mmCIF file of C-alpha atoms in Angstrom:
data_model
loop_
_atom_site.group_PDB
_atom_site.id
_atom_site.type_symbol
_atom_site.label_atom_id
_atom_site.label_comp_id
_atom_site.label_asym_id
_atom_site.label_seq_id
_atom_site.Cartn_x
_atom_site.Cartn_y
_atom_site.Cartn_z
ATOM 1 C CA MET A 3 0.000 0.000 0.000
ATOM 2 C CA ARG A 4 1.457 3.347 -1.003
ATOM 3 C CA PRO A 5 0.932 6.416 1.147
ATOM 4 C CA ALA A 6 -1.291 8.950 -0.571
ATOM 5 C CA VAL A 7 -1.456 12.273 -1.363
ATOM 6 C CA LEU A 8 1.147 14.914 -1.449
ATOM 7 C CA ALA A 9 -0.521 16.865 -4.268
ATOM 8 C CA LEU A 10 -0.676 19.830 -1.922
ATOM 9 C CA ALA A 11 3.092 19.924 -1.526
ATOM 10 C CA ALA A 12 3.637 19.553 -5.271
ATOM 11 C CA ALA A 13 1.171 22.313 -6.114
ATOM 12 C CA LEU A 14 2.828 24.739 -3.741
ATOM 13 C CA ALA A 15 6.497 23.950 -4.311
ATOM 14 C CA ALA A 16 7.204 26.183 -7.352
ATOM 15 C CA PRO A 17 8.818 29.663 -7.234
ATOM 16 C CA ALA A 18 6.905 32.661 -5.898
ATOM 17 C CA CYS A 19 4.853 35.234 -7.776
ATOM 18 C CA THR A 20 7.037 37.944 -9.178
ATOM 19 C CA ALA A 21 6.564 41.219 -11.002
ATOM 20 C CA SER A 22 6.845 39.348 -14.311
ATOM 21 C CA ASP A 23 3.672 37.354 -13.617
ATOM 22 C CA SER A 24 1.619 40.172 -12.112
ATOM 23 C CA ALA A 25 -0.799 40.092 -15.039
ATOM 24 C CA SER A 26 -1.837 36.542 -14.107
ATOM 25 C CA CYS A 27 -2.715 37.527 -10.537
ATOM 26 C CA PRO A 28 -6.022 39.407 -10.535
ATOM 27 C CA GLY A 29 -6.690 42.509 -8.479
ATOM 28 C CA THR A 30 -4.623 44.782 -6.285
ATOM 29 C CA PRO A 31 -1.609 43.200 -4.548
ATOM 30 C CA ALA A 32 -2.105 43.028 -0.774
ATOM 31 C CA ALA A 33 1.136 41.296 0.221
ATOM 32 C CA THR A 34 3.636 38.634 -0.774
ATOM 33 C CA PHE A 35 4.610 36.104 1.867
ATOM 34 C CA ARG A 36 6.801 33.054 2.307
ATOM 35 C CA PHE A 37 4.425 30.561 3.910
ATOM 36 C CA LYS A 38 5.204 27.588 6.136
ATOM 37 C CA GLY A 39 3.596 25.616 8.940
ATOM 38 C CA PRO A 40 3.343 22.375 10.881
ATOM 39 C CA LEU A 41 0.730 19.656 10.374
ATOM 40 C CA VAL A 42 -1.671 19.851 13.322
ATOM 41 C CA PRO A 43 -4.772 17.925 14.423
ATOM 42 C CA GLY A 44 -8.108 19.578 13.746
ATOM 43 C CA ALA A 45 -8.736 20.245 17.425
ATOM 44 C CA ASP A 46 -5.419 22.111 17.840
ATOM 45 C CA ALA A 47 -5.877 25.621 19.237
ATOM 46 C CA LEU A 48 -3.668 26.996 16.441
ATOM 47 C CA VAL A 49 -6.309 26.198 13.809
ATOM 48 C CA ALA A 50 -9.587 25.247 15.488
ATOM 49 C CA ALA A 51 -11.203 28.695 15.243
ATOM 50 C CA ALA A 52 -10.265 29.119 11.553
ATOM 51 C CA ASP A 53 -11.002 25.552 10.383
ATOM 52 C CA PRO A 54 -13.743 25.582 7.707
ATOM 53 C CA PHE A 55 -14.008 21.771 7.955
ATOM 54 C CA ALA A 56 -14.096 21.276 11.717
ATOM 55 C CA GLY A 57 -16.397 18.237 11.397
ATOM 56 C CA LEU A 58 -13.970 16.196 9.305
ATOM 57 C CA LEU A 59 -11.566 13.730 10.892
ATOM 58 C CA ASP A 60 -7.822 14.094 10.327
ATOM 59 C CA CYS A 61 -6.435 12.290 7.253
ATOM 60 C CA THR A 62 -3.272 11.473 9.206
ATOM 61 C CA PRO A 63 -4.253 11.060 12.874
ATOM 62 C CA ASP A 64 -0.677 10.035 13.786
ATOM 63 C CA PRO A 65 1.997 11.474 11.444
ATOM 64 C CA ALA A 66 4.562 9.096 12.981
ATOM 65 C CA ASP A 67 2.577 5.986 11.937
ATOM 66 C CA PRO A 68 4.382 4.517 8.888
ATOM 67 C CA ALA A 69 1.367 2.329 8.091
ATOM 68 C CA ALA A 70 -1.144 5.205 7.845
ATOM 69 C CA PRO A 71 -2.968 4.962 4.484
ATOM 70 C CA ILE A 72 -2.657 8.728 3.928
ATOM 71 C CA ARG A 73 0.474 10.504 5.073
ATOM 72 C CA TYR A 74 1.289 14.183 5.016
ATOM 73 C CA PRO A 75 4.646 15.736 5.854
ATOM 74 C CA ARG A 76 4.915 17.090 9.412
ATOM 75 C CA LEU A 77 6.042 20.418 7.969
ATOM 76 C CA LEU A 78 4.456 22.056 4.944
ATOM 77 C CA PRO A 79 7.159 22.646 2.341
ATOM 78 C CA PRO A 80 7.712 26.431 2.365
ATOM 79 C CA PHE A 81 6.272 28.355 -0.585
ATOM 80 C CA GLU A 82 5.889 31.958 -1.682
ATOM 81 C CA ALA A 83 2.656 33.466 -2.934
ATOM 82 C CA ARG A 84 0.959 36.799 -3.319
ATOM 83 C CA LEU A 85 -2.421 37.734 -1.871
ATOM 84 C CA SER A 86 -4.462 40.121 -3.986
ATOM 85 C CA TYR A 87 -7.987 41.510 -3.918
ATOM 86 C CA GLU A 88 -10.431 43.433 -6.081
ATOM 87 C CA ASP A 89 -11.794 46.706 -4.732
ATOM 88 C CA GLY A 90 -15.565 46.724 -4.451
ATOM 89 C CA SER A 91 -16.260 43.065 -5.273
ATOM 90 C CA GLY A 92 -14.653 41.398 -2.262
ATOM 91 C CA ALA A 93 -12.933 38.886 -4.565
ATOM 92 C CA ALA A 94 -9.458 37.706 -3.546
ATOM 93 C CA ALA A 95 -6.734 35.405 -4.832
ATOM 94 C CA LEU A 96 -3.550 33.705 -3.674
ATOM 95 C CA CYS A 97 -1.225 33.482 -6.680
ATOM 96 C CA ARG A 98 1.784 31.313 -7.463
ATOM 97 C CA ALA A 99 4.295 31.841 -10.272
ATOM 98 C CA ASN A 100 3.657 28.261 -11.407
ATOM 99 C CA GLY A 101 0.200 29.390 -12.499
ATOM 100 C CA SER A 102 -1.802 28.001 -9.591
ATOM 101 C CA VAL A 103 -4.349 30.495 -8.301
ATOM 102 C CA LEU A 104 -6.586 29.956 -5.305
ATOM 103 C CA SER A 105 -9.702 32.131 -5.579
ATOM 104 C CA GLY A 106 -12.094 33.341 -2.941
ATOM 105 C CA ALA A 107 -12.986 36.372 -0.915
ATOM 106 C CA ARG A 108 -11.593 39.084 1.250
ATOM 107 C CA THR A 109 -13.613 38.311 4.363
ATOM 108 C CA GLY A 110 -12.521 41.365 6.343
ATOM 109 C CA GLU A 111 -10.213 44.345 5.988
ATOM 110 C CA ARG A 112 -7.142 42.106 6.316
ATOM 111 C CA SER A 113 -8.761 38.636 6.241
ATOM 112 C CA PHE A 114 -8.764 36.251 3.292
ATOM 113 C CA SER A 115 -10.281 32.882 2.382
ATOM 114 C CA VAL A 116 -9.261 31.315 -0.933
ATOM 115 C CA GLU A 117 -9.473 27.823 -2.385
ATOM 116 C CA ALA A 118 -8.920 25.575 -5.383
ATOM 117 C CA ASP A 119 -10.004 22.119 -6.472
ATOM 118 C CA ALA A 120 -7.646 19.656 -8.118
ATOM 119 C CA ASP A 121 -8.030 16.637 -10.355
ATOM 120 C CA ALA A 122 -9.066 13.364 -8.768
ATOM 121 C CA ALA A 123 -6.438 11.556 -6.718
ATOM 122 C CA ILE A 124 -6.021 7.795 -6.372
ATOM 123 C CA LEU A 125 -5.702 6.795 -2.723
ATOM 124 C CA CYS A 126 -4.324 3.565 -1.235
ATOM 125 C CA ASP A 127 -4.926 1.621 -4.445
ATOM 126 C CA SER A 128 -6.734 2.105 -7.744
ATOM 127 C CA SER A 129 -10.108 1.199 -6.217
ATOM 128 C CA CYS A 130 -10.381 4.527 -4.341
ATOM 129 C CA VAL A 131 -10.631 7.838 -6.176
ATOM 130 C CA ALA A 132 -11.018 11.069 -4.230
ATOM 131 C CA SER A 133 -11.449 14.722 -5.070
ATOM 132 C CA LEU A 134 -9.000 17.224 -3.655
ATOM 133 C CA ARG A 135 -9.781 20.714 -2.324
ATOM 134 C CA VAL A 136 -7.238 23.137 -0.838
ATOM 135 C CA VAL A 137 -8.336 26.096 1.306
ATOM 136 C CA VAL A 138 -6.164 28.870 2.736
ATOM 137 C CA ALA A 139 -7.768 31.226 5.264
ATOM 138 C CA GLY A 140 -6.264 33.766 7.613
ATOM 139 C CA ASP A 141 -5.320 37.304 8.483
ATOM 140 C CA VAL A 142 -2.607 39.708 7.377
ATOM 141 C CA GLY A 143 -0.855 41.487 10.247
ATOM 142 C CA LEU A 144 0.672 44.959 9.850
ATOM 143 C CA ASP A 145 3.876 46.403 11.238
ATOM 144 C CA GLY A 146 4.117 49.764 13.053
ATOM 145 C CA SER A 147 4.139 51.676 9.757
ATOM 146 C CA GLY A 148 1.029 49.901 8.413
ATOM 147 C CA GLU A 149 2.887 47.609 6.000
ATOM 148 C CA PRO A 150 2.018 43.874 5.704
ATOM 149 C CA ALA A 151 4.328 42.014 8.082
ATOM 150 C CA SER A 152 2.764 38.608 8.759
ATOM 151 C CA PHE A 153 0.067 36.092 7.901
ATOM 152 C CA VAL A 154 -1.535 33.764 10.425
ATOM 153 C CA GLY A 155 -4.138 31.188 9.472
ATOM 154 C CA ILE A 156 -4.750 27.692 8.184
ATOM 155 C CA LEU A 157 -4.136 25.627 5.073
ATOM 156 C CA VAL A 158 -6.517 22.682 4.760
ATOM 157 C CA GLU A 159 -6.481 19.916 2.181
ATOM 158 C CA VAL A 160 -9.732 17.947 2.010
ATOM 159 C CA LEU A 161 -9.978 14.529 0.368
ATOM 160 C CA SER A 162 -13.502 13.310 -0.478
ATOM 161 C CA GLU A 163 -14.475 9.951 -1.961
ATOM 162 C CA THR A 164 -15.766 10.363 -5.508
ATOM 163 C CA ARG A 165 -15.862 6.763 -6.717
ATOM 164 C CA GLY A 166 -14.698 3.295 -5.868
ATOM 165 C CA ALA A 167 -14.260 1.813 -2.405
ATOM 166 C CA CYS A 168 -12.434 4.174 -0.044
ATOM 167 C CA ASP A 169 -13.301 2.556 3.283
ATOM 168 C CA GLY A 170 -9.646 1.534 3.793
ATOM 169 C CA CYS A 171 -8.379 5.044 3.056
ATOM 170 C CA LEU A 172 -10.924 7.625 4.173
ATOM 171 C CA PRO A 173 -12.948 7.734 7.397
ATOM 172 C CA ALA A 174 -16.715 8.083 7.371
ATOM 173 C CA VAL A 175 -17.978 11.644 7.762
ATOM 174 C CA PRO A 176 -19.806 11.804 11.114
ATOM 175 C CA ASP A 177 -23.599 12.125 10.734
ATOM 176 C CA ALA A 178 -23.441 12.433 6.924
ATOM 177 C CA ASP A 179 -26.718 11.726 5.136
ATOM 178 C CA PRO A 180 -26.233 10.154 2.661
ATOM 179 C CA PRO A 181 -23.108 8.435 3.988
ATOM 180 C CA ALA A 182 -19.842 9.921 2.774
ATOM 181 C CA ARG A 183 -16.108 9.437 3.269
ATOM 182 C CA ALA A 184 -13.710 12.367 3.641
ATOM 183 C CA CYS A 185 -10.890 13.716 5.782
ATOM 184 C CA ALA A 186 -8.776 16.839 6.160
ATOM 185 C CA ALA A 187 -5.079 17.607 6.605
ATOM 186 C CA ARG A 188 -4.522 20.892 8.443
ATOM 187 C CA TYR A 189 -1.459 23.091 8.624
ATOM 188 C CA ALA A 190 -1.092 25.999 11.039
ATOM 189 C CA LEU A 191 -0.054 28.460 8.351
ATOM 190 C CA SER A 192 2.199 31.431 8.963
ATOM 191 C CA GLY A 193 3.741 33.839 6.521
ATOM 192 C CA ALA A 194 6.444 36.483 6.525
ATOM 193 C CA PRO A 195 7.712 38.805 3.782
ATOM 194 C CA PRO A 196 10.277 36.987 1.604
#
């Protein structure tokens, strides 16, 4: 059995947004950060308040368990990205130079929530196919002169059964009607200017 899914790490591992790709990042730049963070359980105080999927069980309950069907790295590989927003509409984006853009909303003056879906992933073996959704949510902190100085929030990757038999890979969603299988990997995300 092969451990699944590090699509998140692959999607975020390319170079940061730069001035040369500013046309591909919609809206007004808010800040560029180098992001990083540890894998944490959903109930961890670092992410619990910001977790948009609080009802989902952890994909990797014990990161030290080599037999876990889904394994995530204990530390999110660092990546750079730019947050931007559109005046008036509330739209926001987190942009990568590799072309990946997470889209969403500016949920407050300095708060953002953006996401992207990815192609189906094969988990455990070819009999389990899951969809992949990545969400980044958090707040930009300012320094004494009012310039962006930090980001604190959460990065969540959600795996949801789309077809096949995923009972050996994904836990049942509590109280789901109809029954469903899904889990989440959560990183306590922090960012600083590069």
